[in-house]
Short mmCIF file of C-alpha atoms in Angstrom, two decimals:
data_model
loop_
_atom_site.label_atom_id
_atom_site.label_comp_id
_atom_site.label_asym_id
_atom_site.label_seq_id
_atom_site.Cartn_x
_atom_site.Cartn_y
_atom_site.Cartn_z
CA MET A 46 164.07 79.50 219.01
CA GLY A 47 165.03 80.78 215.50
CA GLN A 48 162.37 79.61 213.02
CA GLY A 49 160.54 77.50 215.77
CA HIS A 50 160.25 73.86 216.15
CA PRO A 51 161.09 71.91 212.39
CA ARG A 52 157.67 69.93 213.00
CA ARG A 53 155.53 73.26 214.34
CA TRP A 54 153.04 72.85 211.84
CA ALA A 55 152.45 69.41 212.24
CA ILE A 56 152.15 69.90 215.87
CA LEU A 57 149.95 72.74 215.04
CA GLY A 58 147.26 70.24 212.84
CA VAL A 59 147.66 67.40 216.21
CA LEU A 60 147.19 70.65 218.72
CA CYS A 61 144.09 71.79 216.57
CA LEU A 62 142.47 68.49 216.40
CA ALA A 63 142.89 68.23 220.48
CA VAL A 64 141.18 72.08 220.46
CA PHE A 65 138.55 71.07 217.89
CA VAL A 66 137.09 67.81 219.93
CA VAL A 67 136.55 70.56 223.15
CA SER A 68 135.23 73.22 221.54
CA ILE A 69 132.43 70.76 219.77
CA ASP A 70 131.71 69.74 223.06
CA THR A 71 130.42 73.33 224.16
CA THR A 72 127.78 73.11 221.59
CA VAL A 73 126.83 69.81 219.97
CA LEU A 74 124.90 68.78 223.10
CA ASN A 75 122.40 71.50 222.85
CA VAL A 76 120.34 69.67 219.81
CA ALA A 77 120.20 66.36 221.62
CA LEU A 78 118.76 67.42 224.71
CA PRO A 79 114.99 67.00 223.94
CA THR A 80 115.81 63.65 223.22
CA ILE A 81 117.39 62.97 226.24
CA SER A 82 114.92 64.59 228.17
CA ARG A 83 112.48 62.20 226.45
CA GLU A 84 114.44 58.51 226.76
CA LEU A 85 116.38 59.27 230.13
CA GLY A 86 113.05 61.17 231.46
CA ALA A 87 115.27 64.42 232.28
CA GLY A 88 113.39 67.47 233.57
CA THR A 89 114.40 71.41 232.59
CA GLU A 90 116.80 71.26 235.45
CA GLU A 91 118.70 68.45 234.82
CA LEU A 92 118.81 69.17 231.37
CA GLN A 93 120.54 72.70 232.53
CA TRP A 94 123.18 70.60 234.10
CA ILE A 95 123.87 68.38 231.27
CA VAL A 96 124.71 71.45 229.58
CA ASP A 97 126.24 73.44 232.32
CA ALA A 98 128.17 70.70 234.37
CA TYR A 99 130.35 70.93 231.78
CA THR A 100 131.29 74.54 231.80
CA LEU A 101 131.16 75.22 235.32
CA VAL A 102 134.03 72.60 236.18
CA LEU A 103 136.10 73.56 233.24
CA ALA A 104 136.17 77.39 234.45
CA GLY A 105 136.45 76.10 237.75
CA VAL A 106 139.80 73.78 237.29
CA LEU A 107 141.12 75.70 234.40
CA LEU A 108 143.58 78.27 236.44
CA THR A 109 144.90 75.02 238.48
CA ALA A 110 145.48 73.25 235.25
CA GLY A 111 147.32 75.62 233.57
CA SER A 112 149.80 76.08 236.74
CA LEU A 113 150.13 72.08 236.95
CA SER A 114 151.19 72.31 233.47
CA ASP A 115 154.18 75.04 233.90
CA ARG A 116 155.30 72.66 236.69
CA PHE A 117 154.81 69.05 235.72
CA GLY A 118 155.07 69.23 231.90
CA ARG A 119 152.48 70.48 229.41
CA LYS A 120 152.99 67.70 227.20
CA LYS A 121 151.98 65.26 229.99
CA MET A 122 148.97 67.61 231.43
CA LEU A 123 147.81 67.72 227.78
CA MET A 124 147.52 63.56 227.16
CA ALA A 125 146.37 63.08 230.45
CA GLY A 126 143.19 65.61 229.88
CA LEU A 127 142.74 64.31 226.84
CA ALA A 128 142.40 60.63 228.16
CA VAL A 129 139.99 61.90 231.05
CA PHE A 130 137.66 63.47 227.96
CA GLY A 131 137.80 60.27 226.11
CA ILE A 132 137.04 57.99 229.31
CA ALA A 133 134.03 60.42 230.15
CA SER A 134 132.85 60.83 226.98
CA GLY A 135 132.00 57.34 227.03
CA LEU A 136 130.68 57.25 230.06
CA GLY A 137 128.18 59.76 228.91
CA ALA A 138 127.17 57.62 225.65
CA PHE A 139 125.99 54.62 227.73
CA ALA A 140 124.67 56.47 230.88
CA GLN A 141 121.29 55.10 232.07
CA GLU A 142 120.31 58.06 234.13
CA PRO A 143 120.23 62.03 233.76
CA TRP A 144 122.47 61.90 236.88
CA GLN A 145 125.41 59.63 234.93
CA VAL A 146 125.13 62.37 231.99
CA ILE A 147 125.66 65.15 234.49
CA ALA A 148 128.45 63.20 236.10
CA ALA A 149 130.43 62.49 232.68
CA ARG A 150 129.71 66.27 231.60
CA GLY A 151 131.51 67.16 234.58
CA LEU A 152 134.46 64.90 234.09
CA MET A 153 135.10 66.23 230.50
CA GLY A 154 135.28 69.35 232.09
CA VAL A 155 138.21 68.13 234.20
CA GLY A 156 139.86 66.71 231.14
CA GLY A 157 139.52 69.79 228.91
CA SER A 158 140.58 71.87 231.65
CA PHE A 159 143.61 69.90 231.63
CA PHE A 160 144.18 69.98 227.95
CA MET A 161 142.70 73.47 226.63
CA PRO A 162 145.84 75.44 228.38
CA GLY A 163 148.18 73.18 226.73
CA THR A 164 147.53 73.55 223.32
CA LEU A 165 147.84 77.37 223.32
CA SER A 166 150.89 77.23 225.44
CA ILE A 167 152.52 74.58 223.52
CA LEU A 168 152.22 77.09 220.48
CA VAL A 169 153.93 79.71 222.34
CA HIS A 170 157.17 77.36 222.40
CA VAL A 171 157.36 75.69 219.06
CA PHE A 172 156.50 78.63 216.60
CA SER A 173 159.05 81.92 216.66
CA PRO A 174 157.36 85.30 217.39
CA GLU A 175 156.97 85.79 213.72
CA GLU A 176 155.22 82.87 212.80
CA ARG A 177 153.03 82.67 216.11
CA ALA A 178 150.33 85.11 215.18
CA SER A 179 149.56 82.92 212.04
CA ALA A 180 149.51 80.03 214.00
CA ILE A 181 147.34 81.57 217.12
CA GLY A 182 145.14 82.51 213.94
CA ARG A 183 144.44 78.78 213.09
CA TRP A 184 144.44 77.71 216.29
CA GLY A 185 141.88 80.39 217.17
CA ALA A 186 139.60 79.55 214.03
CA VAL A 187 139.18 75.82 214.28
CA THR A 188 138.20 76.67 218.04
CA ALA A 189 135.41 79.14 217.17
CA LEU A 190 134.58 76.65 213.95
CA GLY A 191 133.95 73.52 216.57
CA MET A 192 131.57 75.79 218.08
CA VAL A 193 129.62 77.01 215.24
CA LEU A 194 129.78 73.43 213.50
CA GLY A 195 128.49 71.67 216.98
CA PRO A 196 125.25 71.81 216.61
CA LEU A 197 125.11 70.93 212.71
CA LEU A 198 127.42 67.74 213.88
CA GLY A 199 124.73 67.01 216.40
CA GLY A 200 121.63 67.29 213.94
CA VAL A 201 123.26 64.93 212.18
CA LEU A 202 123.95 62.40 214.34
CA LEU A 203 120.65 62.50 215.94
CA GLN A 204 119.11 61.82 212.43
CA HIS A 205 121.41 58.59 211.75
CA PHE A 206 121.86 57.84 215.43
CA TRP A 207 120.83 57.65 218.99
CA TRP A 208 121.66 60.20 221.49
CA GLY A 209 124.73 59.03 222.92
CA ALA A 210 126.09 59.37 219.05
CA VAL A 211 127.19 63.45 220.40
CA PHE A 212 129.64 61.74 223.14
CA VAL A 213 130.81 58.92 221.21
CA LEU A 214 131.90 61.05 218.38
CA ASN A 215 134.53 62.38 220.65
CA ILE A 216 136.32 58.97 221.03
CA PRO A 217 138.03 58.50 217.83
CA VAL A 218 139.16 62.46 217.32
CA VAL A 219 140.58 61.90 221.40
CA VAL A 220 142.66 58.85 220.00
CA LEU A 221 143.72 60.16 217.16
CA ALA A 222 145.23 63.43 219.06
CA LEU A 223 146.50 61.34 221.76
CA ILE A 224 148.85 59.40 219.01
CA GLY A 225 149.76 62.65 217.29
CA VAL A 226 150.39 64.30 220.97
CA GLY A 227 152.43 61.27 221.89
CA TRP A 228 154.43 61.01 218.76
CA ILE A 229 155.68 64.87 217.47
CA VAL A 230 154.52 67.04 219.98
CA PRO A 231 157.77 68.18 222.37
CA GLU A 232 157.66 68.75 226.26
CA SER A 233 157.64 71.87 228.06
CA ARG A 234 157.50 73.28 231.43
CA ASP A 235 158.57 76.09 233.67
CA PRO A 236 162.56 76.04 233.91
CA VAL A 237 161.45 77.04 237.87
CA ALA A 238 160.61 74.23 239.99
CA ARG A 239 157.72 75.57 241.90
CA ARG A 240 155.79 73.96 244.94
CA ALA A 241 152.15 73.41 244.44
CA ASP A 242 150.14 76.23 245.55
CA LEU A 243 147.58 74.43 247.27
CA PRO A 244 145.75 76.89 249.37
CA GLY A 245 145.70 79.33 246.06
CA THR A 246 144.51 75.85 244.39
CA VAL A 247 141.20 75.50 246.38
CA LEU A 248 140.53 79.05 246.57
CA SER A 249 140.89 79.24 242.83
CA THR A 250 138.63 76.44 242.05
CA VAL A 251 136.03 77.54 245.04
CA ALA A 252 135.72 81.42 243.46
CA MET A 253 135.29 80.33 240.11
CA GLY A 254 132.89 77.54 240.76
CA GLY A 255 130.97 79.75 242.67
CA ILE A 256 130.68 82.79 240.00
CA LEU A 257 130.06 80.24 237.60
CA PHE A 258 127.40 78.88 239.37
CA GLY A 259 125.51 82.11 240.51
CA VAL A 260 126.09 83.27 236.67
CA ILE A 261 124.34 79.54 235.41
CA SER A 262 121.66 79.90 237.60
CA ALA A 263 120.55 83.30 237.06
CA PRO A 264 118.13 82.95 234.04
CA THR A 265 116.60 80.41 235.75
CA ARG A 266 115.88 81.03 239.02
CA GLY A 267 116.42 85.08 238.99
CA TRP A 268 119.13 87.54 239.57
CA GLY A 269 117.58 88.40 242.98
CA SER A 270 117.32 84.35 244.19
CA GLY A 271 118.89 83.75 247.38
CA LEU A 272 120.94 81.19 245.76
CA VAL A 273 122.66 82.78 243.04
CA LEU A 274 123.55 86.25 244.86
CA THR A 275 125.18 83.85 247.71
CA ALA A 276 126.99 81.91 244.83
CA LEU A 277 127.82 85.32 243.43
CA ILE A 278 129.11 87.16 246.18
CA GLY A 279 130.51 84.39 247.86
CA GLY A 280 132.77 83.35 244.62
CA LEU A 281 133.76 86.96 244.84
CA VAL A 282 134.79 86.90 248.18
CA VAL A 283 137.20 84.09 247.60
CA LEU A 284 138.15 85.36 245.03
CA ALA A 285 139.49 88.71 246.66
CA LEU A 286 141.33 85.90 249.23
CA PHE A 287 142.75 83.96 246.43
CA PHE A 288 144.17 87.24 245.39
CA VAL A 289 145.45 88.28 248.65
CA ARG A 290 147.11 84.62 248.88
CA GLN A 291 148.81 85.04 245.69
CA ALA A 292 149.72 88.38 247.36
CA THR A 293 151.82 87.18 250.15
CA ALA A 294 152.26 83.57 248.86
CA ARG A 295 156.41 82.76 248.36
CA GLU A 296 155.52 80.88 245.12
CA PRO A 297 152.01 81.75 244.04
CA MET A 298 150.05 80.48 241.00
CA LEU A 299 149.56 83.73 239.29
CA ASP A 300 152.12 86.42 238.76
CA LEU A 301 150.06 89.86 239.69
CA ARG A 302 152.01 92.07 237.70
CA LEU A 303 149.83 90.88 235.15
CA MET A 304 146.64 92.57 236.54
CA ALA A 305 148.24 95.62 236.33
CA SER A 306 149.62 95.01 232.70
CA ARG A 307 147.73 97.08 230.14
CA ARG A 308 148.74 94.65 227.35
CA PHE A 309 146.86 91.45 230.02
CA LEU A 310 144.10 94.23 231.07
CA GLY A 311 143.14 95.35 227.33
CA ALA A 312 143.48 91.81 225.91
CA SER A 313 141.70 89.85 228.64
CA GLY A 314 138.58 92.72 228.83
CA THR A 315 138.54 92.47 224.93
CA MET A 316 138.34 88.93 224.49
CA ALA A 317 135.59 88.85 227.78
CA PHE A 318 133.42 91.11 226.01
CA LEU A 319 134.48 89.49 222.48
CA MET A 320 132.62 86.07 223.82
CA PHE A 321 129.98 87.45 226.06
CA SER A 322 128.55 89.12 222.27
CA LEU A 323 129.17 86.07 220.34
CA ILE A 324 127.82 83.29 222.51
CA GLY A 325 125.09 85.74 223.67
CA GLY A 326 123.93 85.92 219.90
CA ALA A 327 124.33 82.68 218.96
CA PHE A 328 121.72 81.75 221.48
CA VAL A 329 119.45 84.02 220.61
CA VAL A 330 119.54 83.50 217.01
CA THR A 331 119.63 79.71 217.47
CA GLN A 332 116.00 80.09 219.00
CA GLN A 333 114.90 82.42 216.17
CA LEU A 334 116.07 80.05 213.57
CA GLN A 335 113.95 76.83 215.29
CA LEU A 336 111.46 78.57 216.93
CA VAL A 337 110.66 81.52 214.28
CA LEU A 338 111.76 80.54 211.27
CA ASP A 339 111.08 76.86 212.39
CA PHE A 340 113.99 75.13 210.92
CA SER A 341 114.96 71.65 211.76
CA PRO A 342 117.58 71.10 214.36
CA MET A 343 120.06 70.08 211.39
CA THR A 344 118.86 72.59 209.16
CA ALA A 345 119.18 75.23 212.12
CA GLY A 346 122.58 74.03 211.86
CA LEU A 347 122.80 74.36 208.09
CA ALA A 348 121.86 77.87 208.66
CA THR A 349 124.95 78.68 210.67
CA VAL A 350 127.55 77.80 207.69
CA PRO A 351 127.81 81.46 206.29
CA LEU A 352 129.39 82.38 210.19
CA ALA A 353 131.67 79.24 209.67
CA VAL A 354 132.86 80.04 206.16
CA ALA A 355 133.54 83.86 207.58
CA ILE A 356 135.47 82.61 210.09
CA VAL A 357 137.42 80.68 207.71
CA ILE A 358 138.22 83.26 205.24
CA SER A 359 138.86 86.01 207.55
CA SER A 360 141.10 84.32 210.22
CA PRO A 361 143.98 83.64 207.72
CA LEU A 362 143.61 87.52 206.86
CA SER A 363 143.99 88.73 210.51
CA PRO A 364 148.31 88.23 211.12
CA ALA A 365 148.25 90.29 207.47
CA VAL A 366 146.10 92.73 208.52
CA ALA A 367 147.55 92.70 212.00
CA LYS A 368 150.72 93.05 210.33
CA ALA A 369 150.57 96.05 208.50
CA ALA A 370 148.13 98.16 211.12
CA GLY A 371 148.73 96.84 214.26
CA ALA A 372 146.99 94.31 216.60
CA ARG A 373 145.61 97.24 218.26
CA PHE A 374 143.52 98.54 214.95
CA THR A 375 142.74 95.13 213.80
CA ILE A 376 141.10 94.04 217.61
CA ALA A 377 138.79 97.09 217.38
CA LEU A 378 138.43 96.59 213.58
CA GLY A 379 137.03 92.82 214.33
CA LEU A 380 135.07 93.88 217.19
CA ALA A 381 133.29 96.98 215.10
CA THR A 382 132.44 93.97 212.01
CA MET A 383 130.87 91.74 214.83
CA ALA A 384 129.02 94.64 215.75
CA ALA A 385 127.90 95.62 212.61
CA GLY A 386 126.53 91.99 212.04
CA LEU A 387 124.88 92.04 215.66
CA GLY A 388 123.33 95.53 214.96
CA VAL A 389 121.75 93.60 211.43
CA LEU A 390 120.29 91.23 213.34
CA ALA A 391 119.27 93.32 215.79
CA PHE A 392 117.22 95.63 213.30
CA PHE A 393 116.74 93.84 210.28
CA ALA A 394 116.81 89.95 210.65
CA PRO A 395 113.57 89.88 213.33
CA GLY A 396 110.11 88.97 211.24
CA SER A 397 112.31 89.36 207.84
CA GLY A 398 113.06 85.54 207.29
CA TYR A 399 116.60 84.16 206.37
CA PRO A 400 118.93 86.27 204.55
CA PRO A 401 119.39 89.08 206.93
CA THR A 402 120.14 86.86 209.49
CA ALA A 403 122.61 85.14 207.26
CA VAL A 404 124.19 88.56 206.49
CA GLY A 405 124.41 89.13 210.11
CA LEU A 406 125.79 85.86 210.46
CA VAL A 407 128.72 86.66 208.18
CA LEU A 408 129.30 90.14 209.61
CA LEU A 409 129.44 88.53 213.06
CA GLY A 410 132.12 85.49 211.63
CA ALA A 411 134.33 88.13 209.41
CA GLY A 412 134.81 90.39 212.51
CA MET A 413 135.41 87.29 214.72
CA GLY A 414 137.92 85.72 212.13
CA LEU A 415 139.54 89.51 212.53
CA ALA A 416 139.89 89.47 216.34
CA VAL A 417 140.43 86.56 217.65
CA ALA A 418 144.15 85.49 216.93
CA PRO A 419 145.55 88.90 217.68
CA VAL A 420 143.94 89.07 220.99
CA ASN A 421 145.17 85.51 221.61
CA ASP A 422 148.79 86.98 220.86
CA VAL A 423 148.36 90.22 222.76
CA LEU A 424 147.22 88.08 225.96
CA MET A 425 149.73 85.39 225.23
CA SER A 426 152.81 88.06 225.20
CA ALA A 427 151.97 89.30 228.45
CA GLY A 428 154.40 87.51 230.51
CA PRO A 429 157.26 85.22 229.50
CA PRO A 430 157.16 82.09 227.96
CA GLU A 431 158.06 79.77 230.72
CA SER A 432 154.45 80.92 232.30
CA SER A 433 152.82 80.24 229.14
CA GLY A 434 150.46 77.23 230.72
CA ARG A 435 149.07 79.78 233.21
CA LEU A 436 148.40 82.92 230.85
CA SER A 437 147.01 80.17 228.43
CA ALA A 438 144.86 79.01 231.70
CA MET A 439 143.32 82.66 232.37
CA ASN A 440 142.66 83.16 228.67
CA ASP A 441 140.83 80.19 228.66
CA THR A 442 138.89 81.25 232.13
CA VAL A 443 138.10 84.65 230.61
CA GLN A 444 136.33 83.06 227.46
CA GLU A 445 134.08 80.87 229.52
CA LEU A 446 133.27 83.74 231.66
CA GLY A 447 132.41 85.68 228.91
CA SER A 448 130.47 83.33 227.43
CA ALA A 449 128.49 82.40 231.15
CA PHE A 450 127.95 85.82 231.19
CA GLY A 451 126.70 86.14 227.49
CA VAL A 452 123.92 83.53 227.67
CA ALA A 453 123.00 84.63 231.47
CA ILE A 454 122.35 88.27 230.88
CA ILE A 455 121.36 88.07 227.12
CA GLY A 456 118.64 84.89 228.05
CA SER A 457 117.52 87.42 230.96
CA VAL A 458 117.38 90.73 228.48
CA LEU A 459 115.47 88.10 225.75
CA ALA A 460 112.92 87.06 228.66
CA LEU A 461 112.19 90.24 230.14
CA ALA A 462 111.41 91.71 226.69
CA TYR A 463 109.49 89.28 225.57
CA GLY A 464 107.30 89.15 228.62
CA ASN A 465 106.97 92.59 228.70
CA ALA A 466 105.99 92.77 224.97
CA LEU A 467 103.14 90.40 225.81
CA PRO A 468 99.34 91.76 226.47
CA GLY A 469 98.10 91.27 228.90
CA THR A 470 95.26 89.13 227.97
CA VAL A 471 97.83 86.09 226.86
CA PRO A 472 97.69 83.38 229.48
CA PRO A 473 100.58 82.57 231.97
CA ALA A 474 101.54 79.33 230.56
CA LEU A 475 102.65 81.00 227.52
CA ARG A 476 104.62 84.01 228.89
CA HIS A 477 107.88 82.23 229.67
CA SER A 478 109.48 81.90 226.91
CA LEU A 479 108.62 81.14 222.95
CA GLY A 480 109.85 77.47 223.48
CA GLU A 481 107.22 77.39 226.20
CA ALA A 482 104.59 79.37 223.91
CA THR A 483 105.61 77.11 221.06
CA GLU A 484 104.32 73.72 223.12
CA ALA A 485 101.65 75.29 225.14
CA VAL A 486 99.38 76.00 222.11
CA HIS A 487 99.34 72.20 221.19
CA GLY A 488 95.88 71.09 221.64
CA LEU A 489 94.53 74.47 221.37
CA PRO A 490 91.97 75.24 218.19
CA ALA A 491 93.83 76.16 214.70
CA ALA A 492 92.31 80.03 215.24
CA ARG A 493 93.03 80.39 218.98
CA ALA A 494 96.60 78.76 218.46
CA GLY A 495 97.75 80.81 215.56
CA SER A 496 96.58 84.13 216.91
CA LEU A 497 98.38 83.39 220.26
CA LEU A 498 101.73 82.06 218.10
CA ASP A 499 101.50 85.39 216.51
CA THR A 500 101.57 87.72 219.30
CA ALA A 501 104.88 85.26 220.75
CA HIS A 502 106.37 85.67 217.59
CA ARG A 503 106.12 89.69 217.92
CA ALA A 504 106.94 89.94 221.51
CA PHE A 505 110.27 87.62 220.66
CA ALA A 506 111.06 89.79 217.57
CA HIS A 507 110.86 92.60 220.39
CA GLY A 508 113.28 90.69 222.75
CA MET A 509 115.77 89.92 219.84
CA THR A 510 116.00 93.23 218.99
CA LEU A 511 116.57 94.35 221.99
CA SER A 512 119.07 91.55 223.21
CA MET A 513 121.02 91.73 219.98
CA ALA A 514 121.43 95.10 220.79
CA VAL A 515 122.95 94.66 223.73
CA CYS A 516 125.13 92.28 222.15
CA ALA A 517 126.24 94.94 219.54
CA ALA A 518 126.84 97.77 222.27
CA THR A 519 129.17 95.23 223.89
CA ALA A 520 131.35 94.38 221.01
CA LEU A 521 131.62 98.59 220.24
CA LEU A 522 132.51 98.67 223.96
CA GLY A 523 135.22 95.84 223.42
CA ALA A 524 136.58 97.88 220.68
CA VAL A 525 137.01 100.83 222.49
CA LEU A 526 138.55 99.16 225.06
CA ALA A 527 140.82 97.87 222.59
CA LEU A 528 141.67 100.83 221.20
CA LEU A 529 142.46 102.48 224.95
CA LEU A 530 144.46 99.82 226.48
CA ILE A 531 145.99 97.34 223.95
CA PRO A 532 149.74 98.83 223.28
CA GLY A 533 149.96 99.57 219.63
CA THR A 534 152.69 96.87 218.94
CA ARG A 535 152.85 95.02 215.59
CA HIS A 536 151.12 92.11 215.64
CA GLY A 537 153.89 89.19 215.64
CA GLN A 538 156.39 91.49 217.53
CA PRO A 539 157.97 89.07 220.56
CA GLY A 540 155.83 90.21 223.86
CA THR A 541 157.60 91.33 226.32
CA HIS A 542 157.15 90.48 230.40
CA PRO A 543 154.13 92.74 231.71
CA ALA A 544 156.84 94.33 234.47
CA THR A 545 158.49 95.74 231.51
CA ALA A 546 156.16 95.85 228.29
CA ASP A 547 154.30 98.78 229.89
CA SER A 548 157.24 101.17 230.69
CA GLN A 549 158.59 100.11 227.62
CA ASP A 550 155.38 101.60 226.06
CA ARG A 551 155.91 104.68 228.20
CA THR A 552 159.23 105.41 227.40
CA ALA A 553 159.71 104.10 223.81
CA GLY A 554 156.14 106.06 222.75
CA THR A 555 153.21 104.36 220.94
CA VAL A 556 153.71 102.65 218.08
CA PRO A 557 150.55 103.95 215.69
CA ALA A 558 148.15 101.64 215.06
#
């Protein structure tokens, strides 16, 4: 494509607008849950599914959506997904019952699954390989900013409007994105007409849905729960059947040569560890800000601004660092910086007020900004451009799985460490979480309530140290994985198909990173 599409930077702006709305929606609802519980009478399990229905459906449909985008046109699927997302947001805003909110969130997941892969795959087609790294860096920064700014925007909306405003927020953004996509984004598709792989579609959706259901349910039901184990084992069995189907189908959804590619394995594994560490860490920090430091939802959102600022500053630097030192080194450096930030949050932030937390968030954001663009670029270069929809869908699926496992496992570690750190004299009502303990002491004599809360805070600090240390170790493991598996190509170098990429790495030698 030479210099790329003449309106490629305007196209990037439109695509970033689209991805911003879906990334906001992964976190904006969290601060509205207490209000929804009070006004709609939603119980704990219903609140959990209001949050998780979106992720469950999004991850379950992503692989299918990516394949359909390659077949029928990425622009068409992008616009269809945006329309569904906007309609579902309107339904959610005016829901009268908890089940209606859950259904709307699931429908939003369907819409998101169709336009999320399209945003990244279209970038591959409109930018030249030399500029693609910078474009993906900006795309990744906007995605991260949406997740970080979600709670802040949610807090502002709740302070001035009603809970449905967190859904209404999506509608004008969706309308603007639809106009922009229809106006300037070019259509692209796989030039080889492929028949739909219906068995593969069903198997991939059931497999991802089962695995995500098990992971999401584990923190509340327990990892040994029959329902959780059935969902996890069943999902893995169906996933194995999906791979068998892909290996034997004439026109499969996925090119299984990707599974044997160092480029794909290294990038996808690194992305999973990155998202595990980031979302798992954010899960704990959010509780610390509101339950230990006693910040309001809006103040807690403002307290995460250093993370967003660090992402904004480091993301534009990532392509230059990667061009000079190599994608592999840049990714490893980013994950190591994330690990340092998580280490600060583990060993200095608990019980020390906000300043150490701010330092940890800055390091976490700086590391993420460095790593995200080259990881995405390496993964998207693991296959031919005509398969970019499927590659992007696999990238998004890996991110969702990493995020879900991060919340589930880190949440379980935090709960277990918190409970074990409490003395045996503490009442059972206070032993599950600091949030429940904070509610349970209401109505007790002041001296007794203060003593119990101090004990609960110390137990939470112990749990925070342990869970953040697990996040830091996971980030370091991701850095090691990047160094071992990602080929030492320069960032922005044109990618090659997995059938030839690894053989080129072996025969031509590895470029020093």
